[in-house]
Short mmCIF file of C-alpha atoms and ligand atoms in Angstrom, two decimals:
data_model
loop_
_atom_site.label_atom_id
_atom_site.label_comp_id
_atom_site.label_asym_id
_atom_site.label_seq_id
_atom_site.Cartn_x
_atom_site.Cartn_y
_atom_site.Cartn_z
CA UNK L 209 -21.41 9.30 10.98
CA UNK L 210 -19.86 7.04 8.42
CA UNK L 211 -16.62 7.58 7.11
CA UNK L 212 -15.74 7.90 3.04
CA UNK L 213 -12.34 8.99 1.94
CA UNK L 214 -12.07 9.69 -1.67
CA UNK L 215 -8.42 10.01 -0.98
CA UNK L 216 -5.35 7.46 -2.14
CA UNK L 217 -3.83 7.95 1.62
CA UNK L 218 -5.74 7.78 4.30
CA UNK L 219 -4.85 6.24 7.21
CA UNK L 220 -7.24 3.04 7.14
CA UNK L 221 -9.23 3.41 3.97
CA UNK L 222 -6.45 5.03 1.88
CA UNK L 223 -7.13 4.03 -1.80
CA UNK L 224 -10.36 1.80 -1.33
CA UNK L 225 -12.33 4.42 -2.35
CA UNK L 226 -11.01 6.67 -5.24
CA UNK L 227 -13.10 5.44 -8.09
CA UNK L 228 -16.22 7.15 -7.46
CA UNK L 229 -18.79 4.33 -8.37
CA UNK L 230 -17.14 2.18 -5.60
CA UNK L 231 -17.21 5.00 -2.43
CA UNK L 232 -20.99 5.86 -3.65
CA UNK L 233 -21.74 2.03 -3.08
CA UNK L 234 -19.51 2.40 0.13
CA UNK L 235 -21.36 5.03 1.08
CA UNK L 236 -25.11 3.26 0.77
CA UNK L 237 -23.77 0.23 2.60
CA UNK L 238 -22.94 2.63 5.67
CA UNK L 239 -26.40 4.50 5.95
CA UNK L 240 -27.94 0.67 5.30
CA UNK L 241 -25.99 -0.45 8.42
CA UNK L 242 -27.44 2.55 10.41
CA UNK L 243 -25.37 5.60 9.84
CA UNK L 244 -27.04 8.88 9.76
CA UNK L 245 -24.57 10.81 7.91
CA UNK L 246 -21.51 9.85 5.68
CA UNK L 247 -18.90 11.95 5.89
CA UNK L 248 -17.70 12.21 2.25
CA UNK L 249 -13.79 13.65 2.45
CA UNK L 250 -11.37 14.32 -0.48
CA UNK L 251 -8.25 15.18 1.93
CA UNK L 252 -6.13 13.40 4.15
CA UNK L 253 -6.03 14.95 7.35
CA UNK L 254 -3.68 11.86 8.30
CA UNK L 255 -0.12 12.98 10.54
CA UNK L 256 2.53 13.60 7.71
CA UNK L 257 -0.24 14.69 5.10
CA UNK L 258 0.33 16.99 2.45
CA UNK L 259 -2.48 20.02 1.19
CA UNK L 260 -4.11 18.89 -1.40
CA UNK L 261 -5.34 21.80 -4.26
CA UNK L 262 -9.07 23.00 -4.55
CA UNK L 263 -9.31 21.13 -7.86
CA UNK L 264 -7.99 17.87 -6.95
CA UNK L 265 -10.17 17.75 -3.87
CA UNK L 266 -13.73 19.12 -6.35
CA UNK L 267 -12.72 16.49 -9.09
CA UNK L 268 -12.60 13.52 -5.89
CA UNK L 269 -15.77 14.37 -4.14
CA UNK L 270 -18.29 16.28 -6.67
CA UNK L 271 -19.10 13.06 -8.60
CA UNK L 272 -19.09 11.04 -4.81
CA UNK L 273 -21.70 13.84 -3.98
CA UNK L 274 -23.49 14.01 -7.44
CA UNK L 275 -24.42 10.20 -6.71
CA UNK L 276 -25.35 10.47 -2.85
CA UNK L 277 -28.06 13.63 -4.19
CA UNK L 278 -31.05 12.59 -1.37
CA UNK L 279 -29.04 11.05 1.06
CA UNK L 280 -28.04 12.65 4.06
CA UNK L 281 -23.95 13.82 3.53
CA UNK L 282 -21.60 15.71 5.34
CA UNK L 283 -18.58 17.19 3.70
CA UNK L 284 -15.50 16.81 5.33
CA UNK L 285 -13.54 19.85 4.36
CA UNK L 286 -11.75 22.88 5.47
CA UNK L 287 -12.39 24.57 1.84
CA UNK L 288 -15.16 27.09 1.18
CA UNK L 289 -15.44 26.80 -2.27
CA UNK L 290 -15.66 22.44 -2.52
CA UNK L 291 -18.90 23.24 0.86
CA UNK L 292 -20.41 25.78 -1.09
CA UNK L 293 -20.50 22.94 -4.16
CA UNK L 294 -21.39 20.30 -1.82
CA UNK L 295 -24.07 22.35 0.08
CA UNK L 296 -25.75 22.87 -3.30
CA UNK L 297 -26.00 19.23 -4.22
CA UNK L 298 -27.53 18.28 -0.46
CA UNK L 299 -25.05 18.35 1.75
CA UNK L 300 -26.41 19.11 5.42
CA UNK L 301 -23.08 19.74 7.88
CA UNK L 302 -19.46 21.19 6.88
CA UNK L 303 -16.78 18.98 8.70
CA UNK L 304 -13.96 21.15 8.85
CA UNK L 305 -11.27 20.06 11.18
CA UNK L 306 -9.90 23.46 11.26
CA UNK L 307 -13.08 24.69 13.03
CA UNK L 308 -13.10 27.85 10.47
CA UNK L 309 -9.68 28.78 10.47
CA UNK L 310 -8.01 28.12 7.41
CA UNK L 311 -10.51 29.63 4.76
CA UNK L 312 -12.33 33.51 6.11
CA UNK L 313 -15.15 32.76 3.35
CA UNK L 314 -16.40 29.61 4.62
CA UNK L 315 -18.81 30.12 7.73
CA UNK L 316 -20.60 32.58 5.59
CA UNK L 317 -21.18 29.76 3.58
CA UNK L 318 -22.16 27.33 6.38
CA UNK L 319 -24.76 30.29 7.27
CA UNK L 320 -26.21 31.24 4.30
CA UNK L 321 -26.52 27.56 3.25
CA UNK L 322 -28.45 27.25 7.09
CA UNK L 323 -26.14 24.40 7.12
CA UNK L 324 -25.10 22.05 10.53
CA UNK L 325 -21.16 22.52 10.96
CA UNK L 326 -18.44 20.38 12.99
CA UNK L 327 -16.09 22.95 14.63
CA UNK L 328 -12.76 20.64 15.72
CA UNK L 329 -9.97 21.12 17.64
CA UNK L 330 -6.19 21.02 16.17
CA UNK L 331 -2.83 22.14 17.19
CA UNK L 332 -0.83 22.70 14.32
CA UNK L 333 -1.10 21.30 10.68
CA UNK L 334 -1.49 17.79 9.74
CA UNK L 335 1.85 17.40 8.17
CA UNK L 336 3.64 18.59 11.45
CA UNK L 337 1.02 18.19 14.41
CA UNK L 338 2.55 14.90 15.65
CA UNK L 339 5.92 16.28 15.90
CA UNK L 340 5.85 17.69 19.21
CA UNK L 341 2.52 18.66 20.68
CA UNK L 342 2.94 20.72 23.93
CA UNK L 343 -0.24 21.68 26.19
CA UNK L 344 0.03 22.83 30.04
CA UNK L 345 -3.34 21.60 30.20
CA UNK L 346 -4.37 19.81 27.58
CA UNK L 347 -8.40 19.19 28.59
CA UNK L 348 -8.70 23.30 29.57
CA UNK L 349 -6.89 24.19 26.06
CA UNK L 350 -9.33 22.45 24.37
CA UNK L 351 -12.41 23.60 25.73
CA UNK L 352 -11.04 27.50 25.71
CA UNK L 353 -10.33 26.82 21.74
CA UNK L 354 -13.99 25.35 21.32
CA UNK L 355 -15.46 28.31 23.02
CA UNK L 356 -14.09 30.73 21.08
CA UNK L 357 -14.65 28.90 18.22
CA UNK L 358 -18.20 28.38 18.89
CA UNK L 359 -18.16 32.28 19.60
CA UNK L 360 -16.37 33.11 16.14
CA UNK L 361 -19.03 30.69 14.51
CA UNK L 362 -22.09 32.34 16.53
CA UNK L 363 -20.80 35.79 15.35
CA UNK L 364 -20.53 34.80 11.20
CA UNK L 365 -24.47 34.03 11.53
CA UNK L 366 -24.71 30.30 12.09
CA UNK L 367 -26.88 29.55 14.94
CA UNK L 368 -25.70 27.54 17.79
CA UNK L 369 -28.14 24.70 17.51
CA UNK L 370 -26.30 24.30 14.23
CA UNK L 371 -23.07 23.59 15.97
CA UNK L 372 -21.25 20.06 16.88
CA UNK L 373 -17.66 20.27 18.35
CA UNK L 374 -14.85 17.95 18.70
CA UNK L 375 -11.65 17.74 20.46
CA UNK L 376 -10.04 15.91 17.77
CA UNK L 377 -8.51 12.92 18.72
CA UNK L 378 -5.08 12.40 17.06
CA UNK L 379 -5.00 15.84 15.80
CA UNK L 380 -1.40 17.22 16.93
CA UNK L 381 -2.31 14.90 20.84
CA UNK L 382 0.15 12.17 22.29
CA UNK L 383 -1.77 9.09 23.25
CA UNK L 384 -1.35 10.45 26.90
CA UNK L 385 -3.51 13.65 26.03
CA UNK L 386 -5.97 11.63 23.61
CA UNK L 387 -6.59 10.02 26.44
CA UNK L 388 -6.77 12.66 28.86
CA UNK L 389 -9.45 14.31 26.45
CA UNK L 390 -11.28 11.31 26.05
CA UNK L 391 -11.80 11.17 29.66
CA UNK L 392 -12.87 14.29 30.87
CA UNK L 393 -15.08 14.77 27.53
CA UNK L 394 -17.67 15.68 29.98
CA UNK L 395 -15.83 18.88 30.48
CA UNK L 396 -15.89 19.48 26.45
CA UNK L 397 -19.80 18.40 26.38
CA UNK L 398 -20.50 20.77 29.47
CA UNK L 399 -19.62 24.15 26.42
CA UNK L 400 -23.22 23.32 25.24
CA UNK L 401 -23.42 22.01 22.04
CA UNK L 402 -23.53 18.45 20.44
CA UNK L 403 -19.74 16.65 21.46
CA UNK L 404 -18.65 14.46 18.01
CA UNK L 405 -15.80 12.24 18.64
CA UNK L 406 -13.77 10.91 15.92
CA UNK L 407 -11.45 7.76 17.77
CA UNK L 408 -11.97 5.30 15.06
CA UNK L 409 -9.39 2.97 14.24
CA UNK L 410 -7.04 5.52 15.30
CA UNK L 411 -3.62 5.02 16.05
CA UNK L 412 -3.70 5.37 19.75
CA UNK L 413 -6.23 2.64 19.81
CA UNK L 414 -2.83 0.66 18.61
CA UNK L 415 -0.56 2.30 21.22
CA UNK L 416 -3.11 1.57 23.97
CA UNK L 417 -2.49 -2.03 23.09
CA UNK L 418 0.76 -2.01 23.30
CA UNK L 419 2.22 -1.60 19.63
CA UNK L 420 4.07 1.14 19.57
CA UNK L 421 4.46 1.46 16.06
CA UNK L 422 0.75 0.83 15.45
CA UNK L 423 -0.96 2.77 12.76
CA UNK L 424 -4.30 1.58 12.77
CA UNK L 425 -6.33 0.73 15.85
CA UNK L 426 -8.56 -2.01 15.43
CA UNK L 427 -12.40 -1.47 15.17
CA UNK L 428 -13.25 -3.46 18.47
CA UNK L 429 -10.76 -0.87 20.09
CA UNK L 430 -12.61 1.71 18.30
CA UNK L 431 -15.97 0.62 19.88
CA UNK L 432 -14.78 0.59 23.44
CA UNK L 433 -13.52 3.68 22.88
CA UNK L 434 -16.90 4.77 21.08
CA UNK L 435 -18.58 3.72 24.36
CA UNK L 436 -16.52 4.96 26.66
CA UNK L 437 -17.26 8.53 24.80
CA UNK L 438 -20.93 7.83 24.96
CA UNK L 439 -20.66 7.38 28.63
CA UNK L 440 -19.23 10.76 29.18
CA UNK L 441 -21.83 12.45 27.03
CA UNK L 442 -20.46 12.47 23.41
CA UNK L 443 -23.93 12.03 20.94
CA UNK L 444 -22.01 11.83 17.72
CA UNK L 445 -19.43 9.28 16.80
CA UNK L 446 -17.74 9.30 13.25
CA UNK L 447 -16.28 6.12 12.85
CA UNK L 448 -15.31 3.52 9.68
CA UNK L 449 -17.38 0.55 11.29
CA UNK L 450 -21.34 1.91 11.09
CA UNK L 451 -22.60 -1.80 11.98
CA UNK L 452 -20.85 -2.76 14.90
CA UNK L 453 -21.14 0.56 16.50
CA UNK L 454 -24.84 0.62 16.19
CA UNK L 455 -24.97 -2.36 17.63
CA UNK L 456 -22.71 -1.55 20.27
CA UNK L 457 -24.23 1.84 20.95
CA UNK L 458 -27.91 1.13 20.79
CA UNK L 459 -26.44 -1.42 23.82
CA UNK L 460 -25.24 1.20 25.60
CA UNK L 461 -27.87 3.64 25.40
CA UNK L 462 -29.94 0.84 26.39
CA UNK L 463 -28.04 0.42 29.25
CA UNK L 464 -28.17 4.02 29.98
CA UNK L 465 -31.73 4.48 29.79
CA UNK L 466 -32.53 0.70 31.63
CA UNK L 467 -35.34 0.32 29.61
CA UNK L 468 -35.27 -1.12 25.42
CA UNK L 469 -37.04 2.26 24.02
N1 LIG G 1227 -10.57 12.46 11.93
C1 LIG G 1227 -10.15 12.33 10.66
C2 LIG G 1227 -10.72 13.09 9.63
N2 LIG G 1227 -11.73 13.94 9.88
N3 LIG G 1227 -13.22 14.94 11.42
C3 LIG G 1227 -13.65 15.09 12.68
N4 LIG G 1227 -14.66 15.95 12.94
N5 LIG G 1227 -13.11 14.40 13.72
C4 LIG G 1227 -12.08 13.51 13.53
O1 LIG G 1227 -11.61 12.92 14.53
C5 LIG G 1227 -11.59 13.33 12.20
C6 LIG G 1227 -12.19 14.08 11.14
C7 LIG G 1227 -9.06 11.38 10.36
O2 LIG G 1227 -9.55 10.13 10.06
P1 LIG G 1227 -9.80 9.56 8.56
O3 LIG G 1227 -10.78 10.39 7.82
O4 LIG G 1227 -10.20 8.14 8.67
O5 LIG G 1227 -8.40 9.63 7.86
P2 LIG G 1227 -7.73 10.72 6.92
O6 LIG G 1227 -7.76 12.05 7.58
O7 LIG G 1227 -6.34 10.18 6.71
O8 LIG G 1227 -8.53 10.79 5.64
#
């Protein structure tokens, strides 16, 4: 899954992509280099960002979408009304990092589209979520949320098989538990469904290597990360870089397999 932000301030593509001519062209390049999805987004989910309102995120991703008509697009929103409008010009999965929570009307949506949804996992909002997060167990907190999630999404008529999930790296998580996540995401992949796994250029890549005021995490960081996922079972991998982690993926499935095909 390719990553386009039609926002002015996202974390590491903040701004390159607001004028919507130049994130549909962003957007080709990324299924050219072997994505199967692009993840078209019109809000920062970034620590420290603020909401933005239902028409400011419609007038940054309809024309985005209204160019992409035929290619395969997620939407990454937590908004009903902008994945009802994106469903109806293509759109095939819902991306909403609040797994369902913040907006009652959107899994019937998601269901009545018989669209694919991301369900992810968050503590807190994004403006706050890095202040303090607090887990006993972070890995066992995560997988209980996902479950019931799943559950809440199974009961509002979208079928299972439609169904990713994601712990959500960076989402109100210290580096520690990022990392603790990212390790036992066997544990997450062992609910059932699809595990996505969103680590790109994040900013515990950054921490990891030792600057602590690092924002961005560089995208050969992201890979190994990206790898290390796939080795624990993760199948879905949204990330800014769509050629190197082909490359680096069809390696390690490869690998996996020991044999080319
Ligand atoms: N991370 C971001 C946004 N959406 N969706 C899923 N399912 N998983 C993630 O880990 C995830 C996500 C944050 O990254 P980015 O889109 O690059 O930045 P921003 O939220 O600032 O637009």
């Amino acid at each position: 899954m390719g990553v386009v932000n039609v926002t002015p301030d996202s974390f590491s593509d903040g701004g390159d992509n607001v004028d919507p001519g130049v994130a549909i062209a962003a957007a080709r390049r990324l299924l050219a280099d072997g994505a199967v999805l692009v993840d078209i987004g019109g809000e920062s989910t970034r620590p420290g960002a603020d909401d933005v309102t239902l028409d400011e995120e419609l007038r940054r991703v309809i024309p985005v979408l209204e160019g992409l008509v035929g290619h395969p697009v997620s939407i990454d929103t937590s908004k009903a009304e902008v994945a009802r409008r994106a469903l109806a010009l293509g759109a095939r999965l819902v991306n909403d990092v609040t797994a369902l929570r913040a907006d009652s009307d959107l899994a019937g949506v998601i269901s009545d589209a018989g669209a694919y949804v991301c369900l992810m996992h968050m503590q807190g909002q994004p403006r706050t979520m890095q202040v303090a997060p607090r887990y006993d167990d972070v890995v066992g907190e995560v997988c209980a949320f996902l479950e019931e999630r799943l559950s809440v999404a199974v009961a509002a008529g979208i079928p299972e098989a439609r169904v990713c999930l994601d712990p959500g790296i960076g989402f109100g998580k210290t580096v520690a538990q990022n990392l603790a996540l990212l390790n036992r995401l066997d544990r997450v992949c062992a609910i059932g469904p699809p595990v996505l796994v969103g680590v790109s250029r994040k900013s515990t890549l950054a921490r990891v290597l030792g600057d602590p005021e690092g924002r961005v995490g560089s995208d050969a960081a992201s890979i190994g990360a990206a790898v290390a996922a796939f080795d624990r079972g993760a199948t879905l991998f949204r990330v800014h870089d769509v050629a190197a982690h082909v490359d680096a993926l069809t390696i390690a499935v490869a690998v996996e397999r020991g044999a080319e095909r």
